[in-house]
């Protein structure tokens, strides 16, 4: 129905956009997007804040610093790891290998997270559950306590290093032809080494 001409026209009130509240999960989601799109070096409190359309100061109410953000990225990746099978002492070695492969799969699904994990001690609940699983498998294999303590550090470090190397290689923009050429040149180089000084290296590089 039209408005009578003697009535003043009331301008429509602007609709206020309600901002979605900032949470730790939203911050980690944004950090994961930056990580996937631009790599680990691009992940900063300022960049994540920009991704969320806010200022860096607002993030510090939920995440203490970049170090904690790294831990949260590692924890988010650990949440994606699936270990369904119960521990079987008769198969502890196979299950340990399967655990390592699952860790690598999750890191590959989140390129760049390996860089956040290197040098960090996992303290999140899901990351600690992975640590506990590795220790349980090692104890199921009667590995001595001291050796198990070393192994539970070195095994995830090995997997993380593999994932990190793959991330570096993928960022180099090499084509399959580039890789094939590099490997061919590497074989030629190793083949030219003095066999009396590098006999094992010479034997190892041969098909």
mmCIF file of C-alpha atoms in Angstrom:
data_model
loop_
_atom_site.group_PDB
_atom_site.id
_atom_site.type_symbol
_atom_site.label_atom_id
_atom_site.label_comp_id
_atom_site.label_asym_id
_atom_site.label_seq_id
_atom_site.Cartn_x
_atom_site.Cartn_y
_atom_site.Cartn_z
ATOM 1 C CA UNK A 1 0.000 0.000 0.000
ATOM 2 C CA UNK A 2 1.428 3.417 -0.983
ATOM 3 C CA UNK A 3 2.240 6.055 1.628
ATOM 4 C CA UNK A 4 -0.054 9.158 1.868
ATOM 5 C CA UNK A 5 1.650 12.272 0.386
ATOM 6 C CA UNK A 6 1.386 14.232 3.655
ATOM 7 C CA UNK A 7 3.309 11.564 5.575
ATOM 8 C CA UNK A 8 7.095 12.020 5.680
ATOM 9 C CA UNK A 9 9.056 9.301 3.968
ATOM 10 C CA UNK A 10 10.832 7.192 6.541
ATOM 11 C CA UNK A 11 14.100 5.869 5.205
ATOM 12 C CA UNK A 12 14.552 2.168 5.592
ATOM 13 C CA UNK A 13 16.858 1.227 8.437
ATOM 14 C CA UNK A 14 20.089 -0.368 7.229
ATOM 15 C CA UNK A 15 20.353 -4.036 8.005
ATOM 16 C CA UNK A 16 23.206 -4.591 10.433
ATOM 17 C CA UNK A 17 25.577 -7.348 9.437
ATOM 18 C CA UNK A 18 26.093 -9.612 12.419
ATOM 19 C CA UNK A 19 29.729 -10.675 12.563
ATOM 20 C CA UNK A 20 30.399 -14.322 13.257
ATOM 21 C CA UNK A 21 32.142 -14.489 16.627
ATOM 22 C CA UNK A 22 35.836 -15.272 16.578
ATOM 23 C CA UNK A 23 36.722 -18.671 18.000
ATOM 24 C CA UNK A 24 39.835 -20.772 18.207
ATOM 25 C CA UNK A 25 38.394 -23.215 15.653
ATOM 26 C CA UNK A 26 37.768 -20.407 13.164
ATOM 27 C CA UNK A 27 41.323 -19.179 13.659
ATOM 28 C CA UNK A 28 42.732 -22.661 12.986
ATOM 29 C CA UNK A 29 40.452 -23.022 9.935
ATOM 30 C CA UNK A 30 41.820 -19.746 8.553
ATOM 31 C CA UNK A 31 45.417 -20.723 9.347
ATOM 32 C CA UNK A 32 44.896 -24.031 7.524
ATOM 33 C CA UNK A 33 43.608 -22.158 4.460
ATOM 34 C CA UNK A 34 46.659 -19.882 4.448
ATOM 35 C CA UNK A 35 48.929 -22.897 4.961
ATOM 36 C CA UNK A 36 47.382 -24.828 2.062
ATOM 37 C CA UNK A 37 47.209 -21.895 -0.329
ATOM 38 C CA UNK A 38 50.483 -20.102 0.385
ATOM 39 C CA UNK A 39 52.719 -22.433 2.406
ATOM 40 C CA UNK A 40 53.981 -22.388 5.974
ATOM 41 C CA UNK A 41 56.103 -19.261 5.638
ATOM 42 C CA UNK A 42 52.958 -17.245 4.860
ATOM 43 C CA UNK A 43 51.244 -18.262 8.103
ATOM 44 C CA UNK A 44 51.432 -15.377 10.577
ATOM 45 C CA UNK A 45 49.054 -13.887 13.109
ATOM 46 C CA UNK A 46 48.635 -10.857 10.840
ATOM 47 C CA UNK A 47 47.909 -12.957 7.738
ATOM 48 C CA UNK A 48 45.423 -15.173 9.578
ATOM 49 C CA UNK A 49 43.691 -12.093 11.007
ATOM 50 C CA UNK A 50 43.437 -10.639 7.493
ATOM 51 C CA UNK A 51 41.896 -13.909 6.277
ATOM 52 C CA UNK A 52 39.235 -13.508 8.981
ATOM 53 C CA UNK A 53 38.653 -9.826 8.243
ATOM 54 C CA UNK A 54 39.891 -8.639 11.629
ATOM 55 C CA UNK A 55 43.011 -7.261 13.295
ATOM 56 C CA UNK A 56 45.850 -9.353 14.798
ATOM 57 C CA UNK A 57 45.090 -8.123 18.316
ATOM 58 C CA UNK A 58 41.713 -9.872 18.298
ATOM 59 C CA UNK A 59 43.411 -13.237 17.731
ATOM 60 C CA UNK A 60 45.437 -13.035 20.933
ATOM 61 C CA UNK A 61 42.315 -13.475 23.046
ATOM 62 C CA UNK A 62 42.135 -17.034 21.675
ATOM 63 C CA UNK A 63 45.689 -17.968 20.618
ATOM 64 C CA UNK A 64 48.684 -16.841 22.667
ATOM 65 C CA UNK A 65 51.237 -16.601 19.860
ATOM 66 C CA UNK A 66 52.534 -18.148 16.635
ATOM 67 C CA UNK A 67 54.047 -21.063 18.544
ATOM 68 C CA UNK A 68 50.645 -22.022 19.932
ATOM 69 C CA UNK A 69 49.130 -21.609 16.471
ATOM 70 C CA UNK A 70 51.683 -24.121 15.149
ATOM 71 C CA UNK A 71 50.635 -26.561 17.884
ATOM 72 C CA UNK A 72 47.001 -26.104 16.896
ATOM 73 C CA UNK A 73 47.810 -26.819 13.242
ATOM 74 C CA UNK A 74 49.580 -30.026 14.280
ATOM 75 C CA UNK A 75 46.658 -30.969 16.535
ATOM 76 C CA UNK A 76 44.151 -30.377 13.716
ATOM 77 C CA UNK A 77 46.186 -32.725 11.520
ATOM 78 C CA UNK A 78 46.367 -35.327 14.290
ATOM 79 C CA UNK A 79 42.570 -35.225 14.522
ATOM 80 C CA UNK A 80 42.450 -36.515 10.939
ATOM 81 C CA UNK A 81 44.484 -39.637 11.743
ATOM 82 C CA UNK A 82 42.446 -42.820 12.047
ATOM 83 C CA UNK A 83 43.638 -45.830 14.049
ATOM 84 C CA UNK A 84 40.826 -48.344 14.207
ATOM 85 C CA UNK A 85 42.600 -51.624 14.834
ATOM 86 C CA UNK A 86 43.310 -52.620 18.449
ATOM 87 C CA UNK A 87 46.912 -53.302 19.437
ATOM 88 C CA UNK A 88 47.968 -56.847 18.548
ATOM 89 C CA UNK A 89 51.343 -57.842 20.094
ATOM 90 C CA UNK A 90 51.794 -60.482 17.380
ATOM 91 C CA UNK A 91 51.579 -57.789 14.702
ATOM 92 C CA UNK A 92 53.200 -54.854 16.496
ATOM 93 C CA UNK A 93 55.757 -54.176 13.740
ATOM 94 C CA UNK A 94 53.147 -54.157 10.975
ATOM 95 C CA UNK A 95 50.886 -51.935 13.078
ATOM 96 C CA UNK A 96 53.754 -49.548 13.813
ATOM 97 C CA UNK A 97 54.438 -49.213 10.079
ATOM 98 C CA UNK A 98 50.716 -48.662 9.445
ATOM 99 C CA UNK A 99 50.713 -45.937 12.124
ATOM 100 C CA UNK A 100 53.615 -44.213 10.403
ATOM 101 C CA UNK A 101 51.870 -44.414 7.034
ATOM 102 C CA UNK A 102 48.720 -42.888 8.525
ATOM 103 C CA UNK A 103 50.746 -40.030 10.009
ATOM 104 C CA UNK A 104 52.313 -39.406 6.602
ATOM 105 C CA UNK A 105 48.912 -39.534 4.882
ATOM 106 C CA UNK A 106 47.523 -36.864 7.212
ATOM 107 C CA UNK A 107 50.548 -34.619 6.698
ATOM 108 C CA UNK A 108 50.316 -35.011 2.938
ATOM 109 C CA UNK A 109 46.667 -33.979 3.156
ATOM 110 C CA UNK A 110 47.791 -30.747 4.850
ATOM 111 C CA UNK A 111 50.852 -29.605 2.881
ATOM 112 C CA UNK A 112 53.131 -27.446 4.986
ATOM 113 C CA UNK A 113 52.020 -28.706 8.393
ATOM 114 C CA UNK A 114 55.201 -30.779 8.639
ATOM 115 C CA UNK A 115 57.162 -27.533 8.919
ATOM 116 C CA UNK A 116 55.031 -26.555 11.916
ATOM 117 C CA UNK A 117 55.611 -29.971 13.498
ATOM 118 C CA UNK A 118 59.407 -30.067 13.158
ATOM 119 C CA UNK A 119 61.035 -29.196 16.464
ATOM 120 C CA UNK A 120 57.714 -29.012 18.307
ATOM 121 C CA UNK A 121 56.780 -31.273 21.212
ATOM 122 C CA UNK A 122 53.185 -32.444 20.626
ATOM 123 C CA UNK A 123 50.998 -31.454 23.570
ATOM 124 C CA UNK A 124 47.480 -31.605 22.085
ATOM 125 C CA UNK A 125 45.233 -34.469 23.164
ATOM 126 C CA UNK A 126 44.966 -36.106 19.726
ATOM 127 C CA UNK A 127 48.685 -35.737 19.030
ATOM 128 C CA UNK A 128 49.424 -37.276 22.427
ATOM 129 C CA UNK A 129 47.109 -40.193 21.596
ATOM 130 C CA UNK A 130 49.293 -40.913 18.565
ATOM 131 C CA UNK A 131 52.361 -40.782 20.804
ATOM 132 C CA UNK A 132 50.652 -43.145 23.250
ATOM 133 C CA UNK A 133 49.810 -45.570 20.429
ATOM 134 C CA UNK A 134 53.424 -45.674 19.262
ATOM 135 C CA UNK A 135 54.644 -46.302 22.810
ATOM 136 C CA UNK A 136 52.033 -49.029 23.317
ATOM 137 C CA UNK A 137 53.131 -50.758 20.107
ATOM 138 C CA UNK A 138 56.791 -50.554 21.099
ATOM 139 C CA UNK A 139 56.045 -52.019 24.522
ATOM 140 C CA UNK A 140 53.974 -54.748 22.876
ATOM 141 C CA UNK A 141 57.156 -55.649 21.010
ATOM 142 C CA UNK A 142 59.127 -55.760 24.289
ATOM 143 C CA UNK A 143 61.267 -52.792 23.284
ATOM 144 C CA UNK A 144 63.206 -51.608 26.381
ATOM 145 C CA UNK A 145 61.944 -48.433 28.052
ATOM 146 C CA UNK A 146 64.944 -46.266 27.118
ATOM 147 C CA UNK A 147 64.884 -47.421 23.492
ATOM 148 C CA UNK A 148 61.119 -46.831 23.345
ATOM 149 C CA UNK A 149 61.625 -43.302 24.705
ATOM 150 C CA UNK A 150 64.131 -42.550 21.939
ATOM 151 C CA UNK A 151 61.997 -44.232 19.279
ATOM 152 C CA UNK A 152 58.819 -42.332 20.128
ATOM 153 C CA UNK A 153 60.740 -39.145 19.371
ATOM 154 C CA UNK A 154 62.652 -40.349 16.298
ATOM 155 C CA UNK A 155 59.805 -42.179 14.527
ATOM 156 C CA UNK A 156 57.487 -39.144 14.224
ATOM 157 C CA UNK A 157 60.540 -37.024 13.368
ATOM 158 C CA UNK A 158 61.357 -39.375 10.474
ATOM 159 C CA UNK A 159 57.781 -39.229 9.148
ATOM 160 C CA UNK A 160 57.702 -35.451 9.531
ATOM 161 C CA UNK A 161 61.014 -35.100 7.687
ATOM 162 C CA UNK A 162 59.689 -37.173 4.772
ATOM 163 C CA UNK A 163 56.545 -35.025 4.586
ATOM 164 C CA UNK A 164 58.591 -31.825 4.829
ATOM 165 C CA UNK A 165 60.940 -32.916 2.037
ATOM 166 C CA UNK A 166 57.944 -33.691 -0.179
ATOM 167 C CA UNK A 167 56.543 -30.214 0.525
ATOM 168 C CA UNK A 168 59.852 -28.591 -0.451
ATOM 169 C CA UNK A 169 60.043 -30.668 -3.630
ATOM 170 C CA UNK A 170 56.460 -29.875 -4.641
ATOM 171 C CA UNK A 171 57.141 -26.164 -4.158
ATOM 172 C CA UNK A 172 60.033 -26.299 -6.639
ATOM 173 C CA UNK A 173 57.645 -26.494 -9.629
ATOM 174 C CA UNK A 174 59.678 -29.279 -11.192
ATOM 175 C CA UNK A 175 58.021 -31.150 -14.036
ATOM 176 C CA UNK A 176 58.266 -34.971 -14.247
ATOM 177 C CA UNK A 177 60.810 -34.415 -17.023
ATOM 178 C CA UNK A 178 62.892 -32.221 -14.695
ATOM 179 C CA UNK A 179 62.878 -34.950 -12.048
ATOM 180 C CA UNK A 180 63.830 -37.627 -14.580
ATOM 181 C CA UNK A 181 66.676 -35.459 -15.907
ATOM 182 C CA UNK A 182 67.944 -34.763 -12.380
ATOM 183 C CA UNK A 183 67.899 -38.448 -11.420
ATOM 184 C CA UNK A 184 69.707 -39.371 -14.645
ATOM 185 C CA UNK A 185 72.394 -36.756 -14.027
ATOM 186 C CA UNK A 186 72.721 -37.901 -10.414
ATOM 187 C CA UNK A 187 73.294 -41.502 -11.521
ATOM 188 C CA UNK A 188 75.941 -40.332 -13.987
ATOM 189 C CA UNK A 189 77.641 -38.333 -11.234
ATOM 190 C CA UNK A 190 77.624 -41.217 -8.760
ATOM 191 C CA UNK A 191 78.812 -43.573 -11.490
ATOM 192 C CA UNK A 192 81.856 -41.376 -12.074
ATOM 193 C CA UNK A 193 82.973 -41.473 -8.433
ATOM 194 C CA UNK A 194 86.183 -43.447 -7.744
ATOM 195 C CA UNK A 195 84.924 -46.961 -7.007
ATOM 196 C CA UNK A 196 87.783 -47.696 -4.613
ATOM 197 C CA UNK A 197 86.782 -44.751 -2.395
ATOM 198 C CA UNK A 198 82.994 -44.977 -2.779
ATOM 199 C CA UNK A 199 82.346 -48.659 -3.498
ATOM 200 C CA UNK A 200 79.168 -48.851 -1.388
ATOM 201 C CA UNK A 201 77.795 -45.583 -2.788
ATOM 202 C CA UNK A 202 78.557 -46.866 -6.283
ATOM 203 C CA UNK A 203 76.769 -50.159 -5.578
ATOM 204 C CA UNK A 204 73.760 -48.477 -3.929
ATOM 205 C CA UNK A 205 72.954 -46.141 -6.809
ATOM 206 C CA UNK A 206 72.872 -48.888 -9.421
ATOM 207 C CA UNK A 207 69.408 -50.298 -10.380
#
